[in-house]
Coordinates of C-alpha atoms in Angstrom, one line a residue:
X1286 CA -18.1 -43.5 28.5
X1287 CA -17.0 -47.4 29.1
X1288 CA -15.3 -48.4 31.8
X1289 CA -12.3 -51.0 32.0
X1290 CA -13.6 -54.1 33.8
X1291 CA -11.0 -55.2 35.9
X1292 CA -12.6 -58.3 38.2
X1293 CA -10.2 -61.0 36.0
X1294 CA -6.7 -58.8 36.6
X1295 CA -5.5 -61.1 33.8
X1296 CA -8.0 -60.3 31.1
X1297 CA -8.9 -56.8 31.3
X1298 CA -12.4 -56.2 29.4
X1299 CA -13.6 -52.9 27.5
X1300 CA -16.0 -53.0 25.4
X1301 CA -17.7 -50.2 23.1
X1302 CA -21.0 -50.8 20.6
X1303 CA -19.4 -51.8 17.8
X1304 CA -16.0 -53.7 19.2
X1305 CA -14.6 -55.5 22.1
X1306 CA -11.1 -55.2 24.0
X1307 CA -9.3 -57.2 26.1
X1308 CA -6.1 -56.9 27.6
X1309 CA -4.4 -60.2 27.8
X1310 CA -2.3 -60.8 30.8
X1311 CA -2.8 -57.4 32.1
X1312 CA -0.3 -55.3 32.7
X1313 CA 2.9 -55.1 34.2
X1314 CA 3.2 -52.5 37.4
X1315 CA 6.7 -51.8 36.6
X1316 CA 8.0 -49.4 33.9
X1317 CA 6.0 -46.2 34.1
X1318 CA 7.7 -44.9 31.0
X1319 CA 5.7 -47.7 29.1
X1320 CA 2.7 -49.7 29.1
X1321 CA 3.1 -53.3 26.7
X1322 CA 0.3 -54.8 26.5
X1323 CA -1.3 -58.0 24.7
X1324 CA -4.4 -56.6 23.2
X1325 CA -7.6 -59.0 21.5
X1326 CA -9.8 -56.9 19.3
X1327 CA -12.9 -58.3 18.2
X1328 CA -16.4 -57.6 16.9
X1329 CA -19.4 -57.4 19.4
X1330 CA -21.7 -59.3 16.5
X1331 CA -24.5 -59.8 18.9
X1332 CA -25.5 -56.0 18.3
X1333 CA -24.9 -55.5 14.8
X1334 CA -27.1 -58.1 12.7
X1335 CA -25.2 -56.7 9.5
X1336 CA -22.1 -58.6 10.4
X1337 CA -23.8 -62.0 10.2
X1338 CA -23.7 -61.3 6.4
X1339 CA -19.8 -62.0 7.0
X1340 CA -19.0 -64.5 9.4
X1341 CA -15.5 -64.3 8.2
X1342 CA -15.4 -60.9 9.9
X1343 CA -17.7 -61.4 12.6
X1344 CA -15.8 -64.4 13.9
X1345 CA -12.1 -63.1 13.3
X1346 CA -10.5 -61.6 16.4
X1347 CA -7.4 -59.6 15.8
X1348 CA -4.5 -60.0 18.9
X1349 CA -1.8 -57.9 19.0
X1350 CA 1.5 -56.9 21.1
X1351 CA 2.0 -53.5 21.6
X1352 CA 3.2 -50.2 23.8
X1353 CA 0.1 -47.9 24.4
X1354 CA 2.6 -45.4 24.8
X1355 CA 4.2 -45.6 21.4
X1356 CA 2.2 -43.7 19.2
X1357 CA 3.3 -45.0 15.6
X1358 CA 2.3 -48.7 17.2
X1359 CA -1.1 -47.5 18.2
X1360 CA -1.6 -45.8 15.0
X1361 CA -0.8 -49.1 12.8
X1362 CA -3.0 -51.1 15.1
X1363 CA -6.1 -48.5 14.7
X1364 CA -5.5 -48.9 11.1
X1365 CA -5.1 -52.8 11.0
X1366 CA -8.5 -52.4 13.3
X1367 CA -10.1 -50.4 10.9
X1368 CA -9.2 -52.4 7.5
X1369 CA -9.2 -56.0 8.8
X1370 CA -12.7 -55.8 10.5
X1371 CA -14.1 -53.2 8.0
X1372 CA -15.4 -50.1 10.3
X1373 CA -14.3 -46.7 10.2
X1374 CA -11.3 -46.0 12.3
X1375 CA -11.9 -43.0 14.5
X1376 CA -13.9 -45.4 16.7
X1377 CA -10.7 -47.4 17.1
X1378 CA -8.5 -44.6 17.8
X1379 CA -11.0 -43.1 20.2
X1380 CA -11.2 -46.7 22.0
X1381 CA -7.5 -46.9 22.1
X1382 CA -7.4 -43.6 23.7
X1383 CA -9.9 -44.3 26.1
X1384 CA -8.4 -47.4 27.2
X1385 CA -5.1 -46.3 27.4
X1386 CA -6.1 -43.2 30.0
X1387 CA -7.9 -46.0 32.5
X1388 CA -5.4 -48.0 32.3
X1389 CA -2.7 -45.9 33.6
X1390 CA -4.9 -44.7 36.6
X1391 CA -5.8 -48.6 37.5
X1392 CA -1.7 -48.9 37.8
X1393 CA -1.0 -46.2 39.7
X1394 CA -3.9 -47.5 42.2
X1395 CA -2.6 -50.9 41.9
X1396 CA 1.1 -49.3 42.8
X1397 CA -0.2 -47.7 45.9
X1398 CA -2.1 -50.1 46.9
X1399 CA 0.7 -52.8 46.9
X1400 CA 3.3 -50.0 48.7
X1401 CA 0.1 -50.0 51.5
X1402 CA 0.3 -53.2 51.4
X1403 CA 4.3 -53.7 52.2
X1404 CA 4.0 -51.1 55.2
X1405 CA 3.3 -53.0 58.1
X1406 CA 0.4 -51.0 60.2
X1407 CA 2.1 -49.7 63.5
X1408 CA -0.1 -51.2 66.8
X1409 CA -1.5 -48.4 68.8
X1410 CA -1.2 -49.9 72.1
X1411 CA -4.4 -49.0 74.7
X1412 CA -3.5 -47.6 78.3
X1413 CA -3.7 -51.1 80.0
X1414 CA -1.8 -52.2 77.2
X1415 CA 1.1 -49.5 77.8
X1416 CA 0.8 -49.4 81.7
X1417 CA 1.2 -53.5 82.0
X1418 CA 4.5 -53.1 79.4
X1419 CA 6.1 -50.6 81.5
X1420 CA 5.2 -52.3 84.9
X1421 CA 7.4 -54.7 83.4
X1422 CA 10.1 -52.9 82.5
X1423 CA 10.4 -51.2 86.0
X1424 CA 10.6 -54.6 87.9
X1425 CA 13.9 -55.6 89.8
X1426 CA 16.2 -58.4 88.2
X1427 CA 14.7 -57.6 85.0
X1428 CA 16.3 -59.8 82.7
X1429 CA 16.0 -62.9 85.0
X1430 CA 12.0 -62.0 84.5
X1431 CA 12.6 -61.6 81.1
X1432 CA 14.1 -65.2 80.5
X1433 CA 10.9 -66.8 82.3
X1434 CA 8.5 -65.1 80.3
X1435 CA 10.8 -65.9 77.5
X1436 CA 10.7 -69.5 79.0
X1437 CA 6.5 -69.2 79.0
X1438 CA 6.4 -68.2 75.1
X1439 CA 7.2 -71.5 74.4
X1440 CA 10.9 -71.7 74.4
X1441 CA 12.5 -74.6 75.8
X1442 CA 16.0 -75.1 77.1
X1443 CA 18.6 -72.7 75.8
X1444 CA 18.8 -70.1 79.2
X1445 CA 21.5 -68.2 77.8
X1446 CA 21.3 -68.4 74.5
X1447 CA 18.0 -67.2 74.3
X1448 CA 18.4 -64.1 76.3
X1449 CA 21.7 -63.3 74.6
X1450 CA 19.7 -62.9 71.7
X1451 CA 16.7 -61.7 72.7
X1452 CA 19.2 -58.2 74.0
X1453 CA 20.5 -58.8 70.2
X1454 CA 17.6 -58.2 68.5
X1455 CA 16.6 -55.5 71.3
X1456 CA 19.6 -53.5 69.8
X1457 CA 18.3 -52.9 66.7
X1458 CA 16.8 -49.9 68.5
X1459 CA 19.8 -48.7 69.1
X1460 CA 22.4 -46.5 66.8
X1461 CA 24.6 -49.4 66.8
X1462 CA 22.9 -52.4 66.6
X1463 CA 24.1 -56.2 66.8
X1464 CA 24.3 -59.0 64.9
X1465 CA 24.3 -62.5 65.5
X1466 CA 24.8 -66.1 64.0
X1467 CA 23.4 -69.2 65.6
X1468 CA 25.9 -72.7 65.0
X1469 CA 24.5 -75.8 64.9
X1470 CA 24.0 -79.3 63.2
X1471 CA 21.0 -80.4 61.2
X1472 CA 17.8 -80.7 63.7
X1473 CA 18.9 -78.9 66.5
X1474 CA 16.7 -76.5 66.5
X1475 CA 18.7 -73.8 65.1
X1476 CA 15.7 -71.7 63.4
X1477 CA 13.3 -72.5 66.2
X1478 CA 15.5 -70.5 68.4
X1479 CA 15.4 -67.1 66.2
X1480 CA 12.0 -68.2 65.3
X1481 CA 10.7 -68.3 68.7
X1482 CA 12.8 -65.2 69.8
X1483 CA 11.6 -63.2 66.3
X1484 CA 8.0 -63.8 67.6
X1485 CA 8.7 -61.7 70.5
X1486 CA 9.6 -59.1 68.3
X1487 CA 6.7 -56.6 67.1
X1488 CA 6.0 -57.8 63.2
X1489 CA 6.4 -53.8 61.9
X1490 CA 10.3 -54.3 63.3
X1491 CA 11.4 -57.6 61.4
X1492 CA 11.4 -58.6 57.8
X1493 CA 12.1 -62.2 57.4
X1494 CA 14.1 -63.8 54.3
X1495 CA 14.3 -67.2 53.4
X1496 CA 16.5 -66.7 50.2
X1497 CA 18.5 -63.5 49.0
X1498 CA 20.0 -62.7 45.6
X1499 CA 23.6 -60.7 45.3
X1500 CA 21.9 -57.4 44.7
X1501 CA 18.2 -57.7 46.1
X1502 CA 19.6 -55.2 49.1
X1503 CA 20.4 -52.4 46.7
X1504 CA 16.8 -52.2 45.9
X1505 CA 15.4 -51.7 49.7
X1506 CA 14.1 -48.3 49.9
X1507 CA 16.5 -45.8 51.1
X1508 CA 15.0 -46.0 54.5
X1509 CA 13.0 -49.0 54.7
X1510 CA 15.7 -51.0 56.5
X1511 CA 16.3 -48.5 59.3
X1512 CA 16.7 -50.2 62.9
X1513 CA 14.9 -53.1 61.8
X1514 CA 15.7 -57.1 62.5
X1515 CA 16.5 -58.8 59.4
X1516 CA 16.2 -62.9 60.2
X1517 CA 18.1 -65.2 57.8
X1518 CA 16.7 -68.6 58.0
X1519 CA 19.9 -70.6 56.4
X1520 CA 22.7 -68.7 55.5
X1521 CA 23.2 -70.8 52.9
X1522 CA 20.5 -69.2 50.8
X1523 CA 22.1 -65.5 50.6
X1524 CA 26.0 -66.9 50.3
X1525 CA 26.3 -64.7 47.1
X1526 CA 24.4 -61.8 49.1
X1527 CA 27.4 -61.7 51.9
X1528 CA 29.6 -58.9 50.8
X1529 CA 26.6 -56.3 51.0
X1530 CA 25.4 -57.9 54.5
X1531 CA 28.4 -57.1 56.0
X1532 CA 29.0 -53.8 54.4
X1533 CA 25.6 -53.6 56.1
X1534 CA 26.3 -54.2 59.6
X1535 CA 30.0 -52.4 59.2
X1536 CA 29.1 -49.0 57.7
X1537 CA 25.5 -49.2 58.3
X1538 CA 24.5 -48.4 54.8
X1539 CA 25.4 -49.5 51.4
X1540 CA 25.4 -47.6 48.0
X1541 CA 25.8 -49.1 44.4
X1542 CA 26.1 -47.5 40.9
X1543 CA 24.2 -48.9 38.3
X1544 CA 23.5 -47.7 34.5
X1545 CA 20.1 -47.7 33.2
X1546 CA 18.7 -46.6 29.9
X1547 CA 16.0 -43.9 29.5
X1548 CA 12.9 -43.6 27.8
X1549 CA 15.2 -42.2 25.0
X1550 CA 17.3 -45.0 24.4
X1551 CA 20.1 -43.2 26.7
X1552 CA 22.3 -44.7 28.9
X1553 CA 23.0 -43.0 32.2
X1554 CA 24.2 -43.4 35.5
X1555 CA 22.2 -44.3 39.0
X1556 CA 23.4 -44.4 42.5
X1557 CA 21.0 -47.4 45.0
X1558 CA 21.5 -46.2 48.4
X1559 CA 20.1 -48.1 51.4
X1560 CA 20.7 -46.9 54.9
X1561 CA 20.8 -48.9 58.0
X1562 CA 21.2 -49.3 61.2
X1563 CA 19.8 -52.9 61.1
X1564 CA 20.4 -56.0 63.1
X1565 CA 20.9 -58.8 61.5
X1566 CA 20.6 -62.5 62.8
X1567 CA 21.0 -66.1 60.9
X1568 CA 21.5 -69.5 61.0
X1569 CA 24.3 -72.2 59.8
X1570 CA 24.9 -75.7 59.9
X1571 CA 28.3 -74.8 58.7
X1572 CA 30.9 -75.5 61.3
X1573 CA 32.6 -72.2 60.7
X1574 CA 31.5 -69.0 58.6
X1575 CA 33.6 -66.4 56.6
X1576 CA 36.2 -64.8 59.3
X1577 CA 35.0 -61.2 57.5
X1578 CA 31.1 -62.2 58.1
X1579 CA 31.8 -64.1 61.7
X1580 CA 33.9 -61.3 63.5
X1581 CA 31.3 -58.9 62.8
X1582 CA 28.7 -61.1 65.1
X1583 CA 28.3 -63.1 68.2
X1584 CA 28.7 -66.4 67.7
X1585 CA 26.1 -68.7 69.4
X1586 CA 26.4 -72.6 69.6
X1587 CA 23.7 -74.6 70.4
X1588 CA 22.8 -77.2 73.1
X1589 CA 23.3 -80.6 71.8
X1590 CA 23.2 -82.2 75.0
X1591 CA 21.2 -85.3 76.0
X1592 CA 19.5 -83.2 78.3
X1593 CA 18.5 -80.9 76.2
X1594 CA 17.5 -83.6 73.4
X1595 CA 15.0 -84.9 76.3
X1596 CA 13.3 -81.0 77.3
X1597 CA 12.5 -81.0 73.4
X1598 CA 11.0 -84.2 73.0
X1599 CA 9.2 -83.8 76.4
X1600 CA 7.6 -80.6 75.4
X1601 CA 6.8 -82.3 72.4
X1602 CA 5.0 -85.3 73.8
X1603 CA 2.9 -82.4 75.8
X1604 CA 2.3 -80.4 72.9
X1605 CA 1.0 -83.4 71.1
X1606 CA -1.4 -84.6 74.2
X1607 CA -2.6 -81.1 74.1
X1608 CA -1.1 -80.1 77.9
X1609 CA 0.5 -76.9 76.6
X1610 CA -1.7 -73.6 77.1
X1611 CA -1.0 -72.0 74.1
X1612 CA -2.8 -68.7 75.1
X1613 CA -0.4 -68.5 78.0
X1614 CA 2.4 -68.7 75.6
X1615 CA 0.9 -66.1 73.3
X1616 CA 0.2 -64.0 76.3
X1617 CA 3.8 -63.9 77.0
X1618 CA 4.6 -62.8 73.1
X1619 CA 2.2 -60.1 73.3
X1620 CA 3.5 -58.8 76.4
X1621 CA 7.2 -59.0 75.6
X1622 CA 6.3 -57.5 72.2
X1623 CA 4.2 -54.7 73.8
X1624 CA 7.6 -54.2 75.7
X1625 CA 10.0 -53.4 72.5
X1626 CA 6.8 -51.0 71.4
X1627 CA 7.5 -49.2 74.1
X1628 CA 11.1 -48.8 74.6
X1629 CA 12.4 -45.4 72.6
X1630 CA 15.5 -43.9 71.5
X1631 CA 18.0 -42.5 74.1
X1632 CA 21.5 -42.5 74.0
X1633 CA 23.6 -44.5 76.9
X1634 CA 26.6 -43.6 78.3
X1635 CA 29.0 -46.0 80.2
X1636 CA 31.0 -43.6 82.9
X1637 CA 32.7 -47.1 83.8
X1638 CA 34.4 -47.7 79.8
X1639 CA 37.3 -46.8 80.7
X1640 CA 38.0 -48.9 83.0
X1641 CA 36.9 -51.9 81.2
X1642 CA 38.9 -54.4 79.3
X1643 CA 38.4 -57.5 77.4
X1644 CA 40.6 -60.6 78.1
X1645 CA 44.0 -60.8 76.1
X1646 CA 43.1 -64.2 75.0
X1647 CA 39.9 -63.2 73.1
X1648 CA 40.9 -62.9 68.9
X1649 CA 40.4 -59.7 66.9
X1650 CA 40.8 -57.6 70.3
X1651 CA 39.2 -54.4 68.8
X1652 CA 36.2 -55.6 66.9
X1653 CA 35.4 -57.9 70.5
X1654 CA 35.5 -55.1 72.7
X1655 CA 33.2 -53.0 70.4
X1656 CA 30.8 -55.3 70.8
X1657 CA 31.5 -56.0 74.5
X1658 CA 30.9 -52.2 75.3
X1659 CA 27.8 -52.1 73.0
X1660 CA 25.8 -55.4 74.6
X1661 CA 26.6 -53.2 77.8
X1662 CA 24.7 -50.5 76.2
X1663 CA 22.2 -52.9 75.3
X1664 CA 21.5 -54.0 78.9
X1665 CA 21.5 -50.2 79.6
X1666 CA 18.8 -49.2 76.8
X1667 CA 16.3 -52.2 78.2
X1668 CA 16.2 -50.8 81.2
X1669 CA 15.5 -47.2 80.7
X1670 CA 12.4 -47.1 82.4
X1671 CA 14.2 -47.7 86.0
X1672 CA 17.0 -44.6 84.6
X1673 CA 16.8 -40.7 85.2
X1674 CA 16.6 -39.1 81.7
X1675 CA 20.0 -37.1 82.0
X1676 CA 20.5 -33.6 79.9
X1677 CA 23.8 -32.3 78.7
X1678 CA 23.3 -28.4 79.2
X1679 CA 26.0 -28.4 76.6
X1680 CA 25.1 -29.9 73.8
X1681 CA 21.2 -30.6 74.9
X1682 CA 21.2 -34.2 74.8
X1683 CA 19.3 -37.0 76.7
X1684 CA 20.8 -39.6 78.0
X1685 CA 20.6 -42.5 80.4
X1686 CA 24.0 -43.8 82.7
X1687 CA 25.1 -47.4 82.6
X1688 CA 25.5 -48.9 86.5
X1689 CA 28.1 -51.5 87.7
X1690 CA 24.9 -53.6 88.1
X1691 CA 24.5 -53.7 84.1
X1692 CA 28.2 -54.5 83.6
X1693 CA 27.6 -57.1 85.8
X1694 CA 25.0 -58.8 84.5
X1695 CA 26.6 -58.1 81.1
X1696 CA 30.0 -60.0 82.0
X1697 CA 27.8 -63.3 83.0
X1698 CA 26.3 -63.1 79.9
X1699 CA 29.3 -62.6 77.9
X1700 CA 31.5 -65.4 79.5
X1701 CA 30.9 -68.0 77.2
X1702 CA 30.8 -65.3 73.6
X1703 CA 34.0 -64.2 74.6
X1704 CA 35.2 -68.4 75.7
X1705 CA 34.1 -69.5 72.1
X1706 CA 36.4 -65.8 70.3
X1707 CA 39.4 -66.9 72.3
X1708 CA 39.4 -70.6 71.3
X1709 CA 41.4 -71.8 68.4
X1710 CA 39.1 -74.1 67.3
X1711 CA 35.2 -74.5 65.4
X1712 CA 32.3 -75.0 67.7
X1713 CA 31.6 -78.1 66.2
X1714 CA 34.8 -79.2 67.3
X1715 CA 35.4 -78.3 70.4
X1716 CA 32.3 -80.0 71.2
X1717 CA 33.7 -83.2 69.8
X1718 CA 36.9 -82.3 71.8
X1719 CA 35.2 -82.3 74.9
X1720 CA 33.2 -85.5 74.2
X1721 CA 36.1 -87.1 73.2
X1722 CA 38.2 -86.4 76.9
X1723 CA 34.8 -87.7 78.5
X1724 CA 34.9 -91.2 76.4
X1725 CA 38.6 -91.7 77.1
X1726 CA 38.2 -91.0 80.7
X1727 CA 35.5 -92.8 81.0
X1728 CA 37.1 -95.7 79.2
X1729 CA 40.3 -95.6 81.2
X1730 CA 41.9 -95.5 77.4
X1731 CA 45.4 -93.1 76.6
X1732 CA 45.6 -93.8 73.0
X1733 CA 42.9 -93.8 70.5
X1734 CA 42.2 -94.9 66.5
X1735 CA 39.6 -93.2 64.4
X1736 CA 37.7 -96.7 64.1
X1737 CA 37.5 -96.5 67.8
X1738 CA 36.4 -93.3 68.4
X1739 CA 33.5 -93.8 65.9
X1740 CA 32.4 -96.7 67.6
X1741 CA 32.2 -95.3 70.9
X1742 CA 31.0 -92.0 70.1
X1743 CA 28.3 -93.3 67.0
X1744 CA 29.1 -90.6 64.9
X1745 CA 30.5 -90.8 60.9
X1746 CA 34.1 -92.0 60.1
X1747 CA 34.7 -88.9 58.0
X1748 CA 33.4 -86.4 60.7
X1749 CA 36.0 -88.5 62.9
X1750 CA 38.9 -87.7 60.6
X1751 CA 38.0 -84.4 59.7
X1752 CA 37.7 -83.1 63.8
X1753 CA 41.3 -84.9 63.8
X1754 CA 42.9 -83.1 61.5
X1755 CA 41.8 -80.2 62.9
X1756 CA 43.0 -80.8 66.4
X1757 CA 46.4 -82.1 65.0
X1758 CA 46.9 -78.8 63.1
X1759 CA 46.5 -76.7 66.7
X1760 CA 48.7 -79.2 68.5
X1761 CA 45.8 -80.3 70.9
X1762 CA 46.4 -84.0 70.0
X1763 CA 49.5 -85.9 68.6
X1764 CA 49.9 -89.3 66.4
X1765 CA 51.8 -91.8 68.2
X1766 CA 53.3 -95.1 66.8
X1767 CA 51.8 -98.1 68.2
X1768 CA 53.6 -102.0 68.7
X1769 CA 50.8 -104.1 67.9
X1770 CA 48.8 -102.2 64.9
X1771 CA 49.6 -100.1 61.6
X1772 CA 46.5 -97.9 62.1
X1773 CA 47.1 -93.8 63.1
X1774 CA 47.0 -93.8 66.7
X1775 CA 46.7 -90.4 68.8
X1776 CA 47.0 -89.1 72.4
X1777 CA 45.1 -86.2 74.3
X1778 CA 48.0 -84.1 75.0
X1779 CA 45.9 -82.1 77.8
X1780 CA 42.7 -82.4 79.0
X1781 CA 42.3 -79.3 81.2
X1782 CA 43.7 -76.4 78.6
X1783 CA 39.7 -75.5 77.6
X1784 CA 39.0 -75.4 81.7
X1785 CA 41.9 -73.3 81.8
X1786 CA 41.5 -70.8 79.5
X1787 CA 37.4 -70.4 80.2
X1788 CA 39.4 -70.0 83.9
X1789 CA 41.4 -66.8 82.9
X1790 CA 38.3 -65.4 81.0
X1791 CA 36.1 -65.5 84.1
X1792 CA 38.8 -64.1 86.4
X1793 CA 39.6 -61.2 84.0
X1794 CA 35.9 -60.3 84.0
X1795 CA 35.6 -61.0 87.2
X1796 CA 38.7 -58.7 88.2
X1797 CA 37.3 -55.6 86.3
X1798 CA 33.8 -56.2 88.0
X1799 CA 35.0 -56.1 91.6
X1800 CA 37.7 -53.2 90.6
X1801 CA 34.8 -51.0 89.7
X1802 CA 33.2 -50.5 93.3
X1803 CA 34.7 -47.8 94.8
X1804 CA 37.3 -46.9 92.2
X1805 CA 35.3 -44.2 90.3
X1806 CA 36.2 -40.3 91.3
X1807 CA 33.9 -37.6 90.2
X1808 CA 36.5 -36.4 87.4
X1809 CA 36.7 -39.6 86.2
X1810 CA 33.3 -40.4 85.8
X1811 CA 32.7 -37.6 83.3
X1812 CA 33.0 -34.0 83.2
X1813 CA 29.9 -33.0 82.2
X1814 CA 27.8 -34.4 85.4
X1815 CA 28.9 -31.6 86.3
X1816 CA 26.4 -29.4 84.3
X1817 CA 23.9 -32.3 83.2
X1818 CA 19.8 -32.0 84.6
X1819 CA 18.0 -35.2 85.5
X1820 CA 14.3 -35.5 84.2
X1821 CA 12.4 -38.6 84.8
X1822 CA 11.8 -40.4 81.3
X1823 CA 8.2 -39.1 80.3

């Protein structure tokens, strides 16, 4: 029996004594219920002598579209075959047949190979591999060590920011993971922050998209997306994929009903089901995003300081006169990502939640302290390894405790998230806000034109108006006439209200920190210490 030669996927070959096959294009993995092909039928002449009697026949090649699966095509082919090329036509059908069987086994290996080749292999880490991980993870002031091996990947500047997310992305472990959005303009390194914090994440975790249709999340797998780390490059590229993303990160799972037809020619009805959790993390250049999309995340704004501009371009110039060790850096990602491989599922519980609270300034209260309480949890599940593994005689489960020490370090963190929820205005313009009070201190100036302000501060006459209007709408600035000029002048009306209000943030948090020493009774705690065993996490 012949075999299918396969080496050009695009022109599949078979070939008996008396004819030739091949299979144009090859075939489609997609459809099992059919199998179209593009099929070229010609005469091997080369073995039969008697066909150079008729080179009309020996040199005519007969090409066809078809469905192997369709037997009344098949059947017409065999018999234009068999007429057109003048041999008997049980040959043909035989060939057909033949082909038809190999064919459907190469596609089935082809569609297993390809799903082998979507599942990313999980590392098996070595003993030195595992010991050096959790020697890590049991170290004092763990997230300050964290940030400097953070620091030795490669990433430069961003302290806060970079750890923030970094616990982010750590969540997706968790049964309510976080999401976050990173603000900036053109070139400031927006992607190279989730790039550089995605590397520390193991590869079989994270599935990276550059562009997303509207419905290309229906068609996940029903568990492929489960605790994973979806990074968005540019937001801009899914805009028409936002609905499901959110419906994503709300509900943790998303379902669609589609209608399909059958084999038959029937229509009938499919439900797509795609189960979370994930954590989700992109970037924008937008100066605001979708309240629906935004409240769901922490929002992070990026350095755009001088200062920063010159760490950049100084590790740059390094990088370029080759002083950087890069197998330092990728020392650091291996060990860091060595460190998520090892951290597993427990549940936390925060004997403290009860007495926490959010400040009254901060918008959409409810959403902001769902997240406050779970980047607690977060904090928590990182450090499991320095936890007793607690057991609920009750209900059996295992479970770590958060300490005051976690809320602490937690509140730092959060400071400036829950500074940027409670302000009225964009990032982008608060930061112009703020540069603007430094110019017109700086320049002794009260009032101030939009022709002036561009000149001092180099940046468009449209961006000028546009922060403006903004700042007029919220009452932070006022038009005022002016004796000498018919151009829109404007006045600061206060210059400390942002220092106040990051002021009554940091005291509230600072309040509930110091309120928790001491204040904690054994009822209050929880009841069930009471009856709970501690086992050291094995």
């Amino acid at each position: 029996m012949a075999k299918i030669n396969i080496d050009n996927q695009d022109a599949i070959t078979y070939q008996t004594e008396e004819l030739g096959f091949t299979i144009l294009g090859g075939i489609r993995l997609d459809g099992l219920d059919r199998m179209r092909v593009t099929l070229k039928v010609e005469v091997l002449n080369r073995k039969f002598q008697h066909y150079l009697d008729h080179p009309d026949i020996a040199n005519l090649a007969i090409r066809q579209n078809l469905d192997l699966y369709n037997h009344h095509q098949v059947e017409k082919l065999s018999r234009l075959i068999a007429d057109r090329l003048e041999i008997g036509s049980s040959p043909v059908v035989q060939a057909l047949g033949e082909i038809t069987d190999q064919l459907e086994g190469y596609r089935l290996q082809q569609i297993e190979a390809r799903k082998q080749e979507q599942v990313k292999p999980l590392k098996v880490l070595t003993e030195a591999e595992q010991g050096q991980a959790m020697q890590f993870l049991q170290q004092p002031d763990l997230l300050e060590r964290t940030n400097e091996i953070i620091s030795k990947s490669g990433m430069v500047g961003e302290e806060l920011n970079r750890l923030i997310m970094y616990l982010i992305f750590t969540s997706r472990k968790t049964i309510h993971p976080l999401h976050v959005i990173s603000f900036g303009s053109s070139g400031t390194g927006k992607s190279h922050l989730q790039e550089k914090i995605g590397d520390l994440m193991p590869d079989e975790d994270k599935i990276e998209i550059t562009a997303l249709t509207e419905n290309a999340f229906y068609y996940f797998d029903k568990g492929e997306l489960g605790h994973k780390l979806i990074l968005i490059e540019d937001l801009d590229g899914i805009w028409s994929a936002l609905y499901p993303l959110r419906e994503l990160q709300s509900k943790q799972r998303i379902s669609k009903t589609v209608t399909i037809k059958d084999r038959n020619g029937n229509t009938k009805t499919i439900h797509l089901k795609v189960h979370g959790p994930v954590s989700i993390a992109g970037c924008t250049t937008h100066e605001s995003l979708y309240e629906d999309n935004a409240n769901r995340c922490f929002l992070l704004y990026l350095d755009e300081s001088i200062e920063q501009d010159e760490r950049i371009m100084d590790y740059q110039r390094k990088l370029s006169a080759g002083k950087v060790n890069s197998a330092v850096e990728q020392q650091a990602r291996y060990l860091l990502q060595n460190v998520q491989r090892i951290l597993k599922p427990v549940t936390v519980r925060n004997p403290y939640a009860e007495l926490l609270k959010i400040p009254k300034e901060v918008f959409k209260q409810r959403r902001t302290n769902a997240h406050y309480l779970a980047f607690i949890e977060v904090i928590t599940f990182y450090k499991q390894y320095q936890r007793d593994i607690q057991i609920d005689e009750a209900t059996g489960e295992r479970y770590i405790t958060t300490t005051i020490d976690d809320i602490r370090e937690a509140n730092e963190l959060m400071k400036g998230i829950l500074l940027r929820k409670s302000d009225e205005l964009s990032g982008a313009t608060r930061h112009y806000f703020e540069q603007l009070k430094v110019c017109l201190k700086s320049s002794g100036d009260r009032t101030f034109t939009n022709s002036n302000i561009r000149t001092m501060m180099r940046i468009p006459l449209s961006t000028v108006k546009r922060h403006h209007a903004a700042l007029l709408q919220v009452g932070y600035i006022r038009q005022v006439e002016s004796r000498y000029t018919k151009a829109y002048h404007y006045e600061v009306l206060s210059y400390e209200e942002y220092q106040q209000l990051q002021q009554r943030i940091i005291t509230v948090l600072d309040e509930v920190t110091e309120g928790l020493n001491g204040s904690i009774t054994a009822h209050q705690i929880s009841e069930p210490d009471k009856r709970k065993k501690k086992k050291q996490l094995a």
